[in-house]
């Protein structure tokens, strides 16, 4: 066929199509039953009643698609409508809905309302600690409620179900979830790696560098199920920052808090100012905090003072529609933190953090929701010494440590008619250096000096990729995710013990999680999750060099030849609502292989004075963890509620049924709260019962822990628009108690060597102003 004939044929086809189109228009105009219309609607979230931005709206016939805007609004031109249309709406993190809309519903002119239910509420053992709803009673713990916030994020997490913390002083509570702590917990800030602890004794766990006033909610994923955030073994704690409001014209808002607590002498002040326009926004925040020594219920004084201040600046630019750049810088400085359970105190802990990111949110992409690329960098400069201890008369001990972390993460999220998918990839680098200097002042070795290479100038590199999806079939939700990680560790300055050995270690870890959820009735949901999370040994387990970091006086040493440990876990989740009563429970069991623990090695001799021996990190064997979390809530009226929560974990080595160390006991909490005077006054009462821990590991210096009762009460009031005043009392009965995970006094600080008591009765008051 010649080019001329081809062109003639194309023109003829176009004319024919034009004639057909005109004929159809004439048919439409003469059809009395046909209408030319459009559909408009707004999509809301059932749990917050807030509009959902970025929800995908599909119409099958005619085949059309739209994405909701920042106000949850969408509009589609339908043309001729004579039959009911089928609308399907989906968004990542929510269950999709399908509704049939009659033609007469489209003629009202008013936008239709569609409500999506969060899928996360019905999937996996996940707890979200979010804002307390100020205009209605709630039993949820919140970072933004008008009550004096804890000293650090680790203390805050202590109040969640089956969560506890290790106390070594007045600062830096090290979180424990289902009896797992340290690197077995994946702590993240906005999905990115948080700072790593520079101190070998974890005086500064990652949670100690996270400002609670900057956090909107905390997501606690129990078990190896949140693999998209990185290698997950025992759980993932993701701190989610406040998001900037959607500004149109220039505007700004902020809040200021100031509070004080007696007994601990805790004083805390912080402020946040945020503002912007439609195209850019910023957040400036900062705070001051300090404590003094406190007294326990028996009157025993515990050294626990510290001072800290921090500030940060974040900003974002909407380059053009759907494209956003963000960046942030923050610094925190901690001084003179007392740790009476350890051999030294924390003199300095300076932290510097930077992050930057890019996000693309396509406006009309059918299967693509967002693309993100984020990078981060952090540096922790840490010094601990004994300069304020009596031991300083005998020896001058100083330890300097520095930890640097950096990495890049990317994420692609999308959806299709029956579900959603997520793909992530990331690389992370950790570099740790540290040296301890000891000058002997007294005794036969007076005048001598010793130097300890704490971390052997160690580094760990991890590269991982994850793919996961959620698929919805009627009332069923199927989800699965898989992750593969390459983990490599090395030492650039091996200690004498390792000079003639290969300290390089490499692991390729494969993790997987899968679950199925069934909405049995409109108010009852059951879910079953299984997962396998694999964790490579951390820098302490691989490279710590003869340092006392445990519950006892033994020195600990690393082992580069450790195998990766695996957690094979199953969770059964049940959730139901019966009118004003709701109940949620999770039953779990974890079979852990190659469990890593510190075992006494008689062949190794300690390098310091007073240590009875050396513990070397080894693959101890297999262990079984099991337990439950239970939460019940009853709304007594519109203004009052009562809630009961309980949790328990049992853990033992399968080889000889010996209890695993540092497992918190059974505990329950009764919470009563509500509102009076039209929600202007919010009272709250908490009664906590912790039972004795009769299963303990004597090999690790553990003892039986007595049970106790704890009563807290608070009262919050809105005294003016945007002005809240709160006050209360903690440990109302002045109970003399200690948590099972609290460390014992260092004998040089308290010869009795008893456990660190928790603070006795203390009153607090706080004023917060929003503008």
JSON list of C-alpha atoms in Angstrom, two decimals, residues 221-313:
[
{"chain": "A", "resi": 221, "resn": "UNK", "atom": "CA", "xyz": [5.00, -3.68, 65.90]},
{"chain": "A", "resi": 222, "resn": "UNK", "atom": "CA", "xyz": [5.52, -6.77, 68.03]},
{"chain": "A", "resi": 223, "resn": "UNK", "atom": "CA", "xyz": [7.46, -9.57, 66.41]},
{"chain": "A", "resi": 224, "resn": "UNK", "atom": "CA", "xyz": [9.13, -9.97, 62.99]},
{"chain": "A", "resi": 225, "resn": "UNK", "atom": "CA", "xyz": [6.26, -8.49, 61.01]},
{"chain": "A", "resi": 226, "resn": "UNK", "atom": "CA", "xyz": [7.28, -4.90, 60.14]},
{"chain": "A", "resi": 227, "resn": "UNK", "atom": "CA", "xyz": [10.02, -5.93, 57.74]},
{"chain": "A", "resi": 228, "resn": "UNK", "atom": "CA", "xyz": [9.67, -2.85, 55.53]},
{"chain": "A", "resi": 229, "resn": "UNK", "atom": "CA", "xyz": [11.46, -0.78, 58.20]},
{"chain": "A", "resi": 230, "resn": "UNK", "atom": "CA", "xyz": [14.54, -2.98, 58.20]},
{"chain": "A", "resi": 231, "resn": "UNK", "atom": "CA", "xyz": [15.63, -6.25, 59.80]},
{"chain": "A", "resi": 232, "resn": "UNK", "atom": "CA", "xyz": [13.02, -7.00, 62.46]},
{"chain": "A", "resi": 233, "resn": "UNK", "atom": "CA", "xyz": [13.62, -9.68, 65.08]},
{"chain": "A", "resi": 234, "resn": "UNK", "atom": "CA", "xyz": [11.65, -9.04, 68.26]},
{"chain": "A", "resi": 235, "resn": "UNK", "atom": "CA", "xyz": [9.75, -5.93, 67.23]},
{"chain": "A", "resi": 236, "resn": "UNK", "atom": "CA", "xyz": [9.86, -2.51, 65.59]},
{"chain": "A", "resi": 237, "resn": "UNK", "atom": "CA", "xyz": [9.17, 0.80, 67.33]},
{"chain": "A", "resi": 238, "resn": "UNK", "atom": "CA", "xyz": [8.54, 3.57, 64.79]},
{"chain": "A", "resi": 239, "resn": "UNK", "atom": "CA", "xyz": [8.28, 7.15, 66.07]},
{"chain": "A", "resi": 240, "resn": "UNK", "atom": "CA", "xyz": [6.24, 9.23, 63.61]},
{"chain": "A", "resi": 241, "resn": "UNK", "atom": "CA", "xyz": [6.80, 13.00, 63.64]},
{"chain": "A", "resi": 242, "resn": "UNK", "atom": "CA", "xyz": [4.10, 15.64, 63.42]},
{"chain": "A", "resi": 243, "resn": "UNK", "atom": "CA", "xyz": [3.27, 16.46, 59.82]},
{"chain": "A", "resi": 244, "resn": "UNK", "atom": "CA", "xyz": [3.08, 20.03, 58.63]},
{"chain": "A", "resi": 245, "resn": "UNK", "atom": "CA", "xyz": [-0.47, 21.38, 58.15]},
{"chain": "A", "resi": 246, "resn": "UNK", "atom": "CA", "xyz": [-1.66, 22.20, 54.65]},
{"chain": "A", "resi": 247, "resn": "UNK", "atom": "CA", "xyz": [-1.27, 25.96, 54.35]},
{"chain": "A", "resi": 248, "resn": "UNK", "atom": "CA", "xyz": [-2.88, 28.02, 51.60]},
{"chain": "A", "resi": 249, "resn": "UNK", "atom": "CA", "xyz": [-1.85, 31.54, 52.54]},
{"chain": "A", "resi": 250, "resn": "UNK", "atom": "CA", "xyz": [1.00, 32.24, 54.92]},
{"chain": "A", "resi": 251, "resn": "UNK", "atom": "CA", "xyz": [0.23, 31.07, 58.44]},
{"chain": "A", "resi": 252, "resn": "UNK", "atom": "CA", "xyz": [1.92, 29.74, 61.52]},
{"chain": "A", "resi": 253, "resn": "UNK", "atom": "CA", "xyz": [1.07, 28.05, 64.77]},
{"chain": "A", "resi": 254, "resn": "UNK", "atom": "CA", "xyz": [2.89, 26.47, 67.68]},
{"chain": "A", "resi": 255, "resn": "UNK", "atom": "CA", "xyz": [2.84, 25.48, 71.31]},
{"chain": "A", "resi": 256, "resn": "UNK", "atom": "CA", "xyz": [4.84, 26.03, 74.47]},
{"chain": "A", "resi": 257, "resn": "UNK", "atom": "CA", "xyz": [5.01, 23.68, 77.45]},
{"chain": "A", "resi": 258, "resn": "UNK", "atom": "CA", "xyz": [6.46, 24.15, 80.90]},
{"chain": "A", "resi": 259, "resn": "UNK", "atom": "CA", "xyz": [6.23, 21.75, 83.80]},
{"chain": "A", "resi": 260, "resn": "UNK", "atom": "CA", "xyz": [7.82, 20.76, 87.09]},
{"chain": "A", "resi": 261, "resn": "UNK", "atom": "CA", "xyz": [7.77, 17.68, 89.31]},
{"chain": "A", "resi": 262, "resn": "UNK", "atom": "CA", "xyz": [8.88, 17.47, 92.92]},
{"chain": "A", "resi": 263, "resn": "UNK", "atom": "CA", "xyz": [10.97, 14.61, 94.35]},
{"chain": "A", "resi": 264, "resn": "UNK", "atom": "CA", "xyz": [12.76, 14.07, 91.02]},
{"chain": "A", "resi": 265, "resn": "UNK", "atom": "CA", "xyz": [13.19, 17.83, 90.54]},
{"chain": "A", "resi": 266, "resn": "UNK", "atom": "CA", "xyz": [12.23, 17.30, 86.93]},
{"chain": "A", "resi": 267, "resn": "UNK", "atom": "CA", "xyz": [11.87, 20.62, 85.07]},
{"chain": "A", "resi": 268, "resn": "UNK", "atom": "CA", "xyz": [10.92, 20.60, 81.44]},
{"chain": "A", "resi": 269, "resn": "UNK", "atom": "CA", "xyz": [10.27, 23.36, 78.91]},
{"chain": "A", "resi": 270, "resn": "UNK", "atom": "CA", "xyz": [9.86, 23.01, 75.19]},
{"chain": "A", "resi": 271, "resn": "UNK", "atom": "CA", "xyz": [8.43, 24.99, 72.30]},
{"chain": "A", "resi": 272, "resn": "UNK", "atom": "CA", "xyz": [7.47, 24.37, 68.69]},
{"chain": "A", "resi": 273, "resn": "UNK", "atom": "CA", "xyz": [6.72, 26.90, 65.96]},
{"chain": "A", "resi": 274, "resn": "UNK", "atom": "CA", "xyz": [5.61, 25.82, 62.52]},
{"chain": "A", "resi": 275, "resn": "UNK", "atom": "CA", "xyz": [4.37, 27.77, 59.55]},
{"chain": "A", "resi": 276, "resn": "UNK", "atom": "CA", "xyz": [4.49, 28.18, 55.82]},
{"chain": "A", "resi": 277, "resn": "UNK", "atom": "CA", "xyz": [2.52, 28.71, 52.66]},
{"chain": "A", "resi": 278, "resn": "UNK", "atom": "CA", "xyz": [1.10, 26.44, 49.99]},
{"chain": "A", "resi": 279, "resn": "UNK", "atom": "CA", "xyz": [4.59, 26.02, 48.56]},
{"chain": "A", "resi": 280, "resn": "UNK", "atom": "CA", "xyz": [6.86, 25.78, 51.61]},
{"chain": "A", "resi": 281, "resn": "UNK", "atom": "CA", "xyz": [6.73, 25.11, 55.34]},
{"chain": "A", "resi": 282, "resn": "UNK", "atom": "CA", "xyz": [9.02, 24.90, 58.36]},
{"chain": "A", "resi": 283, "resn": "UNK", "atom": "CA", "xyz": [9.17, 23.58, 61.93]},
{"chain": "A", "resi": 284, "resn": "UNK", "atom": "CA", "xyz": [11.43, 25.05, 64.62]},
{"chain": "A", "resi": 285, "resn": "UNK", "atom": "CA", "xyz": [11.59, 23.27, 67.97]},
{"chain": "A", "resi": 286, "resn": "UNK", "atom": "CA", "xyz": [13.71, 23.25, 71.10]},
{"chain": "A", "resi": 287, "resn": "UNK", "atom": "CA", "xyz": [13.64, 22.41, 74.77]},
{"chain": "A", "resi": 288, "resn": "UNK", "atom": "CA", "xyz": [15.36, 22.32, 78.14]},
{"chain": "A", "resi": 289, "resn": "UNK", "atom": "CA", "xyz": [15.13, 19.54, 80.70]},
{"chain": "A", "resi": 290, "resn": "UNK", "atom": "CA", "xyz": [16.81, 18.65, 83.98]},
{"chain": "A", "resi": 291, "resn": "UNK", "atom": "CA", "xyz": [16.39, 16.49, 87.06]},
{"chain": "A", "resi": 292, "resn": "UNK", "atom": "CA", "xyz": [17.89, 16.14, 90.53]},
{"chain": "A", "resi": 293, "resn": "UNK", "atom": "CA", "xyz": [18.40, 13.13, 92.77]},
{"chain": "A", "resi": 294, "resn": "UNK", "atom": "CA", "xyz": [15.18, 11.41, 93.80]},
{"chain": "A", "resi": 295, "resn": "UNK", "atom": "CA", "xyz": [14.07, 9.41, 96.83]},
{"chain": "A", "resi": 296, "resn": "UNK", "atom": "CA", "xyz": [12.35, 6.04, 96.72]},
{"chain": "A", "resi": 297, "resn": "UNK", "atom": "CA", "xyz": [9.36, 5.08, 98.81]},
{"chain": "A", "resi": 298, "resn": "UNK", "atom": "CA", "xyz": [11.64, 4.07, 101.69]},
{"chain": "A", "resi": 299, "resn": "UNK", "atom": "CA", "xyz": [13.44, 7.42, 101.65]},
{"chain": "A", "resi": 300, "resn": "UNK", "atom": "CA", "xyz": [16.58, 6.07, 99.97]},
{"chain": "A", "resi": 301, "resn": "UNK", "atom": "CA", "xyz": [18.25, 8.75, 97.83]},
{"chain": "A", "resi": 302, "resn": "UNK", "atom": "CA", "xyz": [19.21, 7.79, 94.29]},
{"chain": "A", "resi": 303, "resn": "UNK", "atom": "CA", "xyz": [21.67, 9.85, 92.27]},
{"chain": "A", "resi": 304, "resn": "UNK", "atom": "CA", "xyz": [19.81, 10.61, 89.06]},
{"chain": "A", "resi": 305, "resn": "UNK", "atom": "CA", "xyz": [20.47, 14.21, 88.04]},
{"chain": "A", "resi": 306, "resn": "UNK", "atom": "CA", "xyz": [21.17, 15.44, 84.50]},
{"chain": "A", "resi": 307, "resn": "UNK", "atom": "CA", "xyz": [20.75, 18.51, 82.30]},
{"chain": "A", "resi": 308, "resn": "UNK", "atom": "CA", "xyz": [19.85, 18.55, 78.62]},
{"chain": "A", "resi": 309, "resn": "UNK", "atom": "CA", "xyz": [18.90, 20.95, 75.89]},
{"chain": "A", "resi": 310, "resn": "UNK", "atom": "CA", "xyz": [18.09, 20.41, 72.23]},
{"chain": "A", "resi": 311, "resn": "UNK", "atom": "CA", "xyz": [16.85, 22.20, 69.14]},
{"chain": "A", "resi": 312, "resn": "UNK", "atom": "CA", "xyz": [15.95, 21.38, 65.58]},
{"chain": "A", "resi": 313, "resn": "UNK", "atom": "CA", "xyz": [14.82, 22.91, 62.30]}
]
